Amino acid sequence: MRLEPKPTPGLATTLLYPAGAILATIVIASLLVLIAGASPFNVFWLVAKGAAGSQFALLETLTRATPLIFTGLAVAVAFRAKLWNIGAEAQLYIGAVVTVVLGTGAVAMPTPALIPLIMICAMLAGALLLLGPAVLKVRFGVDEVVTTLLLNFIVILFVSMLLEGVLKDPMGLGWPQSKRVIADAQLPRLIQGKRLHFGFVIAVASAVVMWVVMKKTTLGYEMRAVGNNAEAARFAGIPVNRVLMKTALLSGGLAALAGFSEVAGLKGNLTLDLSPGFGYTGIVVAMLAMLNPLGVVASAIFVAGIFVGADAMSRSAGVPSYIAQVMVATALLTMVTAIMLTRYRIRWK
Amino acid sequence: MNAEGGGEAETVLRLSNITKRFGPLTASDSVSFDLKRGEVIALLGENGAGKTTLMNILFGHYVADEGTVEAFGKTLPPGEPHAALAAGIGMVHQHFTLADQMTVLENIALGTQSLFAPRFDRGRALARIEELSRDFGLEIRADALISDLSVGERQRVEILKALYRDARVLILDEPTAVLTPLETEALFATLRKLVATGLSIIFISHKLNEVMAVSDRVLVLRSGRISGERRTADTDRGELAALMVGETIKEPEVVEHSPGDTVIELVAVSTAGRAGGAPLDAIDLALREGEITGLAGVSGNGQAALASLIAGTTKPESGTIRIRDEIVSDWSARAALAHRIGRIPEDRHATGMIGDMSVTENVISEAYRSPRFSRAGLLDWKSAEQFAETIIRDYDVKCPSPNARVRLLSGGNMQKLILGRAFDGEPQVILANQPTRGLDVGAVAYVHTKLLEARNRGAAVLLISEDLDEVLALADRVIVISKGRLSPPSKRGELSVREIGERMAGHGFADGVTDAA
C-alpha cells in the first residue's frame, strides 16, 4: 500500500471527506453504545440535548470550551511552526500557580490593574516554561516532544508539593488546595448567577488576535515559513531559531492563560484536579481545527459539547461518560484520515 | 558496437504498446521497441519525457494501463518487481542502492541468498566477483567498505551486482552524471566488453555526446512518445536534438567583453566540515563585475560548502570575506542579501521554495521585512501580490494565480520564480548553484539567457555546475574545485575538456598536489 499525492482537491472532496469522517465517528460510537446496552439514537439525542439543549447546557458547554480555546490556540500556534508543544498541561498549571500567588492578597490594587498584571505574569511564566525545551531543541537538538511531555509530570508534582506546602490553604480542612483568590482578582461572570465568565471573552479575543498574527504579520509569516520548510526559510534569511523562540513564548503564554482563566474565572482556587487534561485535549482541538485560530474556537466548543453532553447523557441513560473521550478520539482519527485522503490517494500494491 | 554477423540477432526484450496515464497526463503513450542480443540502445529524452516511467513499468513498480513487456520470449507479469530481476534484467540507478556500512562483497551478495540457506559460501562468491571484475575492467577491492569508495567505484559495484545475478540486460540510468570525464571513458570501455559477451544494454541519458559514443541505436522520447528512432551511425547530434525538443531552441550567444572591478573576494577561507561533501580548504576567490566564473568539479568536492558560504548560510571558519574592499565580519543569509547577492540554490524544492506556501508568499521570502512589503510588523499583501504578478509576467511563469501553491508548479516555472526573486533589485553578485539541473531544454536556455543578461549589465556571476558542457558554454573563466581546493582560473577556451577533467580528478593544482582521486 502506498500514497500518491493528488492534484488540488476540489470543493466536493474537501467537504465530502470531513462529512464522511463525522459519519464514521457516529457509526463507531454507535457500536460502542450498543455494546453498553443502550440505543444509539437515544444516546446521541441525549448528548446533543445535554450539550446545547437548554440555556444551562449551552452555557456549561461554553464554560468548558474556555480553557480548551486557550490550550487549542497554544498548540495550533506551536504546531504551525512545527514546534511540538505537548506541554500545554504544565504551562496551564504554571499559569494557575502564578494566578494564585498574585491573586490571594499578595498584591493589592484595583481590579482593572490587578487582572491584567496577573494575566501578564501568568503568560510570562508559561512562556518561560516552554522556552527551556525550545532552547534545548535549537541548541542541542533535544526532542521537544519528550521534554515538554515530561515537564507535564514535573510541573504537576511540583504543584502538588506547593499545595501540600507553601500554597496550602490553612483553612482547607487538610485538603491539598490553595486559598481562594480575592474578589478583586476574580473575572466577572458574564451572566449573573451563571458559571460562564469573562475568560470566555478573553479566549475568543485571543483567537481573533492570533488569527490576525498568523495572517497579517511578519511574525506569522515567519512561523508558517519555518513550519513548512525550515531549510528554505533559513536560506531566505529568516532567523529560524529566533522564530522558534518567539513561537515558544507565544504558545506557552497562551496555554498559561487557560490556567489563569480557570482559577480567576471559575474555580477560585487551585487544586490538583484543576485540569482534567485540558492541555492534552488542546492538541485534539487544534488538530480538528486544522491549526486555524478561528477554527480552534469552533472545535473547542464542539469538543466541550461532547464532554458536557456525555456527562448529562450518562446520568440518564446509564452509558459511562467515557464514551465522550472515545467519541472525541475517534473524531480526531477519522478527521485526520479524511484530511490525508483529500490530499493523497491510496494505491494498493 | 554490435558484433554483427551471423544474421538477425535474437530479441531479448520487447516492449509492446506500453501506455501509462496519470490523471490527465499520459506519461507513456503506446511505446514499443525491441532490444536485440548484444545491442546498446540509447533512450534519449528530456526530463519528463517518460524515460523513468518506462523503466518503472519494466521493473513492475508501475502497472501499465495497456501493453506488455516480454523478456526472452516470455511475457512478464505486470506489477511484480521480482519478475524482471528473475528474467535477467539488471538496473543501475542514478542514485545508488548500496548499504554504506557493508563491504563490496556483502553488498553484491545481498539478497542472492535464501534466508534459510544453511551457510554462505564466501569463497565462491569472492572468486566469482574477482572473475567478473577482471573480465570487464571493473577493478574493485571486494573487502572495502562502500563508505570508503568514490562515486565511480560505487557505480562499478552496482554493475557488478547486476552481473553477479546473471543479468543479460543491463539498464543504466544517467550513469555519467556523477563521473569525471576519465571515469566516463572507463565506464564506456566496460560497456564495450560487456556487449562483446552478448549482454544487451539500455543506456538512459539526455547527453547527446555520450549517446553518440556508446549506442548502436537511439530511441528519442518526447512527452511519452517515441518521436524518432535512428541508427547511431546514420544520425548526428543536430538531428537528435531536434527530435528530443521538437523545435530548435536557440542557446544564447556569448559576446566577449572585459570584466570590471572585483565585487566579492574570499581570502584564505576555510569552512568547517559537515556531512555531504568536502569543506573548503583555505581558498582564494575573486568575482569581478561583468564576468561569469564557472566552477567545475565532481559532485561532493566542496561545491556545496562554497555555495552555502556565498549564500550566507554558513560562516567561514577562518579567512575573510571582502565585498567592494570592505571586510565583512558578520556573515549571514541576511548579510548576503543586504550586500545584494542574488542566490539560486541547488535544490529548488528543499531550499529554494516553500512548497505548501503560495507564489506570493514565496517571492517575498527574502525581502518581507523591507518597507516595500511590511510596515511595523504588518505585511502589505497587496504590494506582495503585485510583486508576484510582476515576476509572473516578466519571467513568463505558468501558474494559475499568485495564490497557487508552489508545489503545483513545474520545475522550470519554480526556477523562474527563484530567478525573479534573486534578480530583483539588480544584485551585484549572483550565485547560481546547479541552476539548470532537471530542467528541460527550453528552460535551460532561458536560465542561461538570464545569467548572461545579468553578466552583461555588470553583475559578478558564480556558476557552479556539474555539467561541464554548461560551464564551458557560459563561463568567461573556469575554476576547478577538488577536495575543497580551487585550481587557478583559466580563460575561456584555454584548457581542453581533457585537461579540465584531469583537474577534476585532482591533478595539476597550483601547489603541486597531485594525489590521485
mmCIF file of N, CA and C in Angstrom, chain B residues 328-424:
data_model
loop_
_atom_site.group_PDB
_atom_site.id
_atom_site.type_symbol
_atom_site.label_atom_id
_atom_site.label_comp_id
_atom_site.label_asym_id
_atom_site.label_seq_id
_atom_site.Cartn_x
_atom_site.Cartn_y
_atom_site.Cartn_z
ATOM 1 N N VAL B 328 33.792 42.101 5.545
ATOM 2 C CA VAL B 328 32.500 41.822 6.167
ATOM 3 C C VAL B 328 32.747 40.869 7.320
ATOM 4 N N SER B 329 32.415 41.301 8.526
ATOM 5 C CA SER B 329 32.729 40.441 9.670
ATOM 6 C C SER B 329 31.532 39.600 10.087
ATOM 7 N N ASP B 330 30.332 40.162 9.994
ATOM 8 C CA ASP B 330 29.171 39.408 10.436
ATOM 9 C C ASP B 330 28.456 38.839 9.219
ATOM 10 N N TRP B 331 28.681 37.569 8.983
ATOM 11 C CA TRP B 331 28.183 36.971 7.752
ATOM 12 C C TRP B 331 26.952 36.113 8.017
ATOM 13 N N SER B 332 25.889 36.320 7.262
ATOM 14 C CA SER B 332 24.658 35.528 7.407
ATOM 15 C C SER B 332 23.890 35.655 6.105
ATOM 16 N N ALA B 333 22.801 34.883 6.008
ATOM 17 C CA ALA B 333 21.985 34.966 4.795
ATOM 18 C C ALA B 333 21.476 36.398 4.624
ATOM 19 N N ARG B 334 21.087 37.020 5.761
ATOM 20 C CA ARG B 334 20.582 38.393 5.669
ATOM 21 C C ARG B 334 21.681 39.356 5.237
ATOM 22 N N ALA B 335 22.912 39.129 5.749
ATOM 23 C CA ALA B 335 24.026 39.989 5.350
ATOM 24 C C ALA B 335 24.276 39.840 3.851
ATOM 25 N N ALA B 336 24.216 38.603 3.376
ATOM 26 C CA ALA B 336 24.444 38.372 1.950
ATOM 27 C C ALA B 336 23.398 39.113 1.128
ATOM 28 N N LEU B 337 22.143 39.046 1.565
ATOM 29 C CA LEU B 337 21.082 39.736 0.835
ATOM 30 C C LEU B 337 21.275 41.247 0.910
ATOM 31 N N ALA B 338 21.699 41.721 2.099
ATOM 32 C CA ALA B 338 21.905 43.160 2.262
ATOM 33 C C ALA B 338 23.033 43.649 1.362
ATOM 34 N N HIS B 339 24.017 42.778 1.091
ATOM 35 C CA HIS B 339 25.099 43.151 0.181
ATOM 36 C C HIS B 339 24.738 42.855 -1.271
ATOM 37 N N ARG B 340 23.465 42.676 -1.512
ATOM 38 C CA ARG B 340 22.929 42.480 -2.861
ATOM 39 C C ARG B 340 23.576 41.286 -3.566
ATOM 40 N N ILE B 341 23.503 40.144 -2.897
ATOM 41 C CA ILE B 341 23.895 38.894 -3.534
ATOM 42 C C ILE B 341 22.614 38.144 -3.882
ATOM 43 N N GLY B 342 22.431 37.879 -5.154
ATOM 44 C CA GLY B 342 21.268 37.106 -5.583
ATOM 45 C C GLY B 342 21.624 35.638 -5.605
ATOM 46 N N ARG B 343 20.776 34.825 -4.999
ATOM 47 C CA ARG B 343 21.162 33.421 -4.830
ATOM 48 C C ARG B 343 20.182 32.474 -5.519
ATOM 49 N N ILE B 344 20.718 31.549 -6.308
ATOM 50 C CA ILE B 344 19.901 30.485 -6.891
ATOM 51 C C ILE B 344 20.396 29.181 -6.267
ATOM 52 N N PRO B 345 19.588 28.567 -5.388
ATOM 53 C CA PRO B 345 20.075 27.394 -4.670
ATOM 54 C C PRO B 345 20.062 26.144 -5.531
ATOM 55 N N GLU B 346 20.801 25.156 -5.053
ATOM 56 C CA GLU B 346 20.964 23.914 -5.796
ATOM 57 C C GLU B 346 19.645 23.150 -5.885
ATOM 58 N N ASP B 347 18.913 23.111 -4.767
ATOM 59 C CA ASP B 347 17.721 22.271 -4.718
ATOM 60 C C ASP B 347 16.493 23.171 -4.570
ATOM 61 N N ARG B 348 15.789 23.335 -5.685
ATOM 62 C CA ARG B 348 14.623 24.223 -5.663
ATOM 63 C C ARG B 348 13.611 23.810 -4.615
ATOM 64 N N HIS B 349 13.375 22.489 -4.510
ATOM 65 C CA HIS B 349 12.301 22.023 -3.634
ATOM 66 C C HIS B 349 12.681 22.127 -2.169
ATOM 67 N N ALA B 350 13.921 21.742 -1.852
ATOM 68 C CA ALA B 350 14.308 21.682 -0.440
ATOM 69 C C ALA B 350 14.710 23.039 0.108
ATOM 70 N N THR B 351 15.435 23.837 -0.685
ATOM 71 C CA THR B 351 15.921 25.107 -0.150
ATOM 72 C C THR B 351 15.371 26.331 -0.858
ATOM 73 N N GLY B 352 14.964 26.174 -2.100
ATOM 74 C CA GLY B 352 14.595 27.350 -2.866
ATOM 75 C C GLY B 352 13.212 27.868 -2.543
ATOM 76 N N MET B 353 12.273 26.945 -2.429
ATOM 77 C CA MET B 353 10.883 27.351 -2.304
ATOM 78 C C MET B 353 10.228 26.597 -1.152
ATOM 79 N N ILE B 354 9.151 27.177 -0.659
ATOM 80 C CA ILE B 354 8.371 26.516 0.382
ATOM 81 C C ILE B 354 7.120 25.990 -0.303
ATOM 82 N N GLY B 355 7.116 24.676 -0.544
ATOM 83 C CA GLY B 355 6.131 24.069 -1.435
ATOM 84 C C GLY B 355 4.683 24.358 -1.084
ATOM 85 N N ASP B 356 4.362 24.341 0.221
ATOM 86 C CA ASP B 356 2.965 24.494 0.595
ATOM 87 C C ASP B 356 2.562 25.943 0.808
ATOM 88 N N MET B 357 3.432 26.872 0.448
ATOM 89 C CA MET B 357 3.034 28.268 0.513
ATOM 90 C C MET B 357 2.837 28.795 -0.907
ATOM 91 N N SER B 358 2.165 29.939 -1.011
ATOM 92 C CA SER B 358 1.762 30.416 -2.328
ATOM 93 C C SER B 358 2.929 31.076 -3.062
ATOM 94 N N VAL B 359 2.702 31.334 -4.326
ATOM 95 C CA VAL B 359 3.694 32.036 -5.138
ATOM 96 C C VAL B 359 4.032 33.374 -4.483
ATOM 97 N N THR B 360 2.991 34.112 -4.083
ATOM 98 C CA THR B 360 3.221 35.414 -3.456
ATOM 99 C C THR B 360 4.077 35.277 -2.209
ATOM 100 N N GLU B 361 3.697 34.329 -1.343
ATOM 101 C CA GLU B 361 4.433 34.172 -0.092
ATOM 102 C C GLU B 361 5.887 33.779 -0.359
ATOM 103 N N ASN B 362 6.115 33.035 -1.429
ATOM 104 C CA ASN B 362 7.475 32.607 -1.734
ATOM 105 C C ASN B 362 8.344 33.723 -2.310
ATOM 106 N N VAL B 363 7.772 34.557 -3.153
ATOM 107 C CA VAL B 363 8.636 35.556 -3.790
ATOM 108 C C VAL B 363 9.069 36.656 -2.816
ATOM 109 N N ILE B 364 8.338 36.820 -1.712
ATOM 110 C CA ILE B 364 8.752 37.871 -0.771
ATOM 111 C C ILE B 364 9.642 37.330 0.351
ATOM 112 N N SER B 365 9.986 36.028 0.291
ATOM 113 C CA SER B 365 10.634 35.434 1.466
ATOM 114 C C SER B 365 11.986 36.075 1.797
ATOM 115 N N GLU B 366 12.640 36.690 0.801
ATOM 116 C CA GLU B 366 13.937 37.305 1.097
ATOM 117 C C GLU B 366 13.803 38.784 1.441
ATOM 118 N N ALA B 367 12.627 39.349 1.202
ATOM 119 C CA ALA B 367 12.508 40.804 1.332
ATOM 120 C C ALA B 367 11.284 41.227 2.139
ATOM 121 N N TYR B 368 10.663 40.274 2.858
ATOM 122 C CA TYR B 368 9.385 40.604 3.509
ATOM 123 C C TYR B 368 9.549 41.661 4.588
ATOM 124 N N ARG B 369 10.783 41.897 5.043
ATOM 125 C CA ARG B 369 10.974 42.888 6.091
ATOM 126 C C ARG B 369 11.205 44.290 5.542
ATOM 127 N N SER B 370 11.413 44.365 4.233
ATOM 128 C CA SER B 370 11.678 45.696 3.670
ATOM 129 C C SER B 370 10.389 46.513 3.710
ATOM 130 N N PRO B 371 10.521 47.845 3.759
ATOM 131 C CA PRO B 371 9.317 48.694 3.837
ATOM 132 C C PRO B 371 8.389 48.486 2.644
ATOM 133 N N ARG B 372 8.916 47.869 1.584
ATOM 134 C CA ARG B 372 8.091 47.622 0.419
ATOM 135 C C ARG B 372 6.969 46.630 0.740
ATOM 136 N N PHE B 373 7.257 45.668 1.617
ATOM 137 C CA PHE B 373 6.280 44.615 1.878
ATOM 138 C C PHE B 373 5.710 44.620 3.292
ATOM 139 N N SER B 374 6.323 45.333 4.217
ATOM 140 C CA SER B 374 5.740 45.347 5.559
ATOM 141 C C SER B 374 6.064 46.639 6.277
ATOM 142 N N ARG B 375 5.138 47.026 7.152
ATOM 143 C CA ARG B 375 5.351 48.207 7.981
ATOM 144 C C ARG B 375 4.998 47.850 9.401
ATOM 145 N N ALA B 376 5.894 48.106 10.321
ATOM 146 C CA ALA B 376 5.672 47.837 11.747
ATOM 147 C C ALA B 376 5.177 46.411 11.976
ATOM 148 N N GLY B 377 5.773 45.469 11.265
ATOM 149 C CA GLY B 377 5.419 44.071 11.502
ATOM 150 C C GLY B 377 4.157 43.606 10.800
ATOM 151 N N LEU B 378 3.474 44.514 10.096
ATOM 152 C CA LEU B 378 2.266 44.115 9.366
ATOM 153 C C LEU B 378 2.598 43.995 7.881
ATOM 154 N N LEU B 379 2.228 42.875 7.307
ATOM 155 C CA LEU B 379 2.555 42.640 5.901
ATOM 156 C C LEU B 379 1.591 43.382 4.988
ATOM 157 N N ASP B 380 2.127 43.860 3.887
ATOM 158 C CA ASP B 380 1.304 44.506 2.879
ATOM 159 C C ASP B 380 1.078 43.508 1.746
ATOM 160 N N TRP B 381 -0.001 42.714 1.903
ATOM 161 C CA TRP B 381 -0.210 41.624 0.933
ATOM 162 C C TRP B 381 -0.495 42.146 -0.467
ATOM 163 N N LYS B 382 -1.061 43.358 -0.541
ATOM 164 C CA LYS B 382 -1.385 43.891 -1.866
ATOM 165 C C LYS B 382 -0.090 44.121 -2.646
ATOM 166 N N SER B 383 0.868 44.755 -1.966
ATOM 167 C CA SER B 383 2.140 45.037 -2.621
ATOM 168 C C SER B 383 2.868 43.731 -2.954
ATOM 169 N N ALA B 384 2.772 42.758 -2.053
ATOM 170 C CA ALA B 384 3.424 41.465 -2.288
ATOM 171 C C ALA B 384 2.825 40.794 -3.519
ATOM 172 N N GLU B 385 1.495 40.880 -3.630
ATOM 173 C CA GLU B 385 0.851 40.230 -4.762
ATOM 174 C C GLU B 385 1.214 40.922 -6.073
ATOM 175 N N GLN B 386 1.348 42.240 -6.005
ATOM 176 C CA GLN B 386 1.774 42.959 -7.214
ATOM 177 C C GLN B 386 3.163 42.500 -7.652
ATOM 178 N N PHE B 387 4.036 42.324 -6.665
ATOM 179 C CA PHE B 387 5.396 41.860 -6.961
ATOM 180 C C PHE B 387 5.345 40.480 -7.616
ATOM 181 N N ALA B 388 4.507 39.593 -7.048
ATOM 182 C CA ALA B 388 4.365 38.248 -7.616
ATOM 183 C C ALA B 388 3.863 38.343 -9.051
ATOM 184 N N GLU B 389 2.887 39.211 -9.282
ATOM 185 C CA GLU B 389 2.349 39.336 -10.635
ATOM 186 C C GLU B 389 3.404 39.864 -11.600
ATOM 187 N N THR B 390 4.246 40.784 -11.114
ATOM 188 C CA THR B 390 5.317 41.302 -11.960
ATOM 189 C C THR B 390 6.261 40.179 -12.366
ATOM 190 N N ILE B 391 6.641 39.350 -11.395
ATOM 191 C CA ILE B 391 7.560 38.254 -11.723
ATOM 192 C C ILE B 391 6.892 37.279 -12.687
ATOM 193 N N ILE B 392 5.625 36.951 -12.407
ATOM 194 C CA ILE B 392 4.916 36.013 -13.273
ATOM 195 C C ILE B 392 4.901 36.528 -14.709
ATOM 196 N N ARG B 393 4.712 37.860 -14.852
ATOM 197 C CA ARG B 393 4.651 38.434 -16.193
ATOM 198 C C ARG B 393 6.055 38.516 -16.816
ATOM 199 N N ASP B 394 6.995 39.090 -16.084
ATOM 200 C CA ASP B 394 8.323 39.321 -16.661
ATOM 201 C C ASP B 394 9.073 38.035 -16.953
ATOM 202 N N TYR B 395 8.848 37.024 -16.131
ATOM 203 C CA TYR B 395 9.611 35.789 -16.302
ATOM 204 C C TYR B 395 8.777 34.697 -16.957
ATOM 205 N N ASP B 396 7.579 35.060 -17.387
ATOM 206 C CA ASP B 396 6.744 34.125 -18.121
ATOM 207 C C ASP B 396 6.511 32.833 -17.331
ATOM 208 N N VAL B 397 6.088 32.994 -16.083
ATOM 209 C CA VAL B 397 5.842 31.830 -15.227
ATOM 210 C C VAL B 397 4.437 31.317 -15.507
ATOM 211 N N LYS B 398 4.327 30.021 -15.772
ATOM 212 C CA LYS B 398 2.998 29.459 -15.991
ATOM 213 C C LYS B 398 2.431 28.995 -14.651
ATOM 214 N N CYS B 399 1.469 29.766 -14.130
ATOM 215 C CA CYS B 399 0.807 29.331 -12.904
ATOM 216 C C CYS B 399 -0.594 29.922 -12.892
ATOM 217 N N PRO B 400 -1.523 29.212 -12.244
ATOM 218 C CA PRO B 400 -2.917 29.654 -12.282
ATOM 219 C C PRO B 400 -3.128 31.043 -11.669
ATOM 220 N N SER B 401 -2.470 31.334 -10.549
ATOM 221 C CA SER B 401 -2.622 32.652 -9.936
ATOM 222 C C SER B 401 -1.521 32.841 -8.903
ATOM 223 N N PRO B 402 -1.308 34.071 -8.427
ATOM 224 C CA PRO B 402 -0.280 34.274 -7.394
ATOM 225 C C PRO B 402 -0.610 33.537 -6.106
ATOM 226 N N ASN B 403 -1.861 33.078 -5.979
ATOM 227 C CA ASN B 403 -2.226 32.361 -4.747
ATOM 228 C C ASN B 403 -2.009 30.864 -4.855
ATOM 229 N N ALA B 404 -1.586 30.394 -6.025
ATOM 230 C CA ALA B 404 -1.393 28.957 -6.205
ATOM 231 C C ALA B 404 -0.242 28.479 -5.336
ATOM 232 N N ARG B 405 -0.382 27.279 -4.814
ATOM 233 C CA ARG B 405 0.716 26.710 -4.047
ATOM 234 C C ARG B 405 1.866 26.377 -5.002
ATOM 235 N N VAL B 406 3.077 26.673 -4.563
ATOM 236 C CA VAL B 406 4.246 26.492 -5.410
ATOM 237 C C VAL B 406 4.475 25.021 -5.766
ATOM 238 N N ARG B 407 4.057 24.131 -4.864
ATOM 239 C CA ARG B 407 4.222 22.695 -5.096
ATOM 240 C C ARG B 407 3.621 22.242 -6.425
ATOM 241 N N LEU B 408 2.587 22.974 -6.877
ATOM 242 C CA LEU B 408 1.894 22.530 -8.081
ATOM 243 C C LEU B 408 2.597 22.984 -9.358
ATOM 244 N N LEU B 409 3.651 23.790 -9.224
ATOM 245 C CA LEU B 409 4.344 24.296 -10.406
ATOM 246 C C LEU B 409 5.382 23.299 -10.907
ATOM 247 N N SER B 410 5.676 23.360 -12.206
ATOM 248 C CA SER B 410 6.728 22.507 -12.751
ATOM 249 C C SER B 410 8.087 23.045 -12.318
ATOM 250 N N GLY B 411 9.113 22.211 -12.467
ATOM 251 C CA GLY B 411 10.459 22.619 -12.064
ATOM 252 C C GLY B 411 10.917 23.891 -12.765
ATOM 253 N N GLY B 412 10.630 23.990 -14.050
ATOM 254 C CA GLY B 412 11.060 25.153 -14.812
ATOM 255 C C GLY B 412 10.394 26.427 -14.315
ATOM 256 N N ASN B 413 9.100 26.331 -14.008
ATOM 257 C CA ASN B 413 8.388 27.511 -13.532
ATOM 258 C C ASN B 413 8.841 27.909 -12.138
ATOM 259 N N MET B 414 9.137 26.895 -11.321
ATOM 260 C CA MET B 414 9.658 27.180 -9.992
ATOM 261 C C MET B 414 10.983 27.921 -10.107
ATOM 262 N N GLN B 415 11.826 27.455 -11.045
ATOM 263 C CA GLN B 415 13.130 28.087 -11.213
ATOM 264 C C GLN B 415 12.975 29.524 -11.691
ATOM 265 N N LYS B 416 11.968 29.777 -12.511
ATOM 266 C CA LYS B 416 11.735 31.148 -12.969
ATOM 267 C C LYS B 416 11.350 32.041 -11.791
ATOM 268 N N LEU B 417 10.559 31.502 -10.879
ATOM 269 C CA LEU B 417 10.203 32.283 -9.692
ATOM 270 C C LEU B 417 11.450 32.611 -8.878
ATOM 271 N N ILE B 418 12.327 31.610 -8.761
ATOM 272 C CA ILE B 418 13.555 31.831 -7.992
ATOM 273 C C ILE B 418 14.417 32.893 -8.669
ATOM 274 N N LEU B 419 14.485 32.824 -10.005
ATOM 275 C CA LEU B 419 15.244 33.842 -10.739
ATOM 276 C C LEU B 419 14.652 35.220 -10.483
ATOM 277 N N GLY B 420 13.336 35.293 -10.567
ATOM 278 C CA GLY B 420 12.668 36.573 -10.365
ATOM 279 C C GLY B 420 12.960 37.146 -8.992
ATOM 280 N N ARG B 421 12.946 36.267 -7.995
ATOM 281 C CA ARG B 421 13.216 36.706 -6.624
ATOM 282 C C ARG B 421 14.674 37.111 -6.473
ATOM 283 N N ALA B 422 15.585 36.296 -7.020
ATOM 284 C CA ALA B 422 17.017 36.546 -6.830
ATOM 285 C C ALA B 422 17.482 37.771 -7.609
ATOM 286 N N PHE B 423 16.887 38.004 -8.779
ATOM 287 C CA PHE B 423 17.362 39.095 -9.627
ATOM 288 C C PHE B 423 16.674 40.415 -9.310
ATOM 289 N N ASP B 424 15.746 40.408 -8.368
ATOM 290 C CA ASP B 424 15.050 41.638 -8.014
ATOM 291 C C ASP B 424 16.046 42.616 -7.406
#
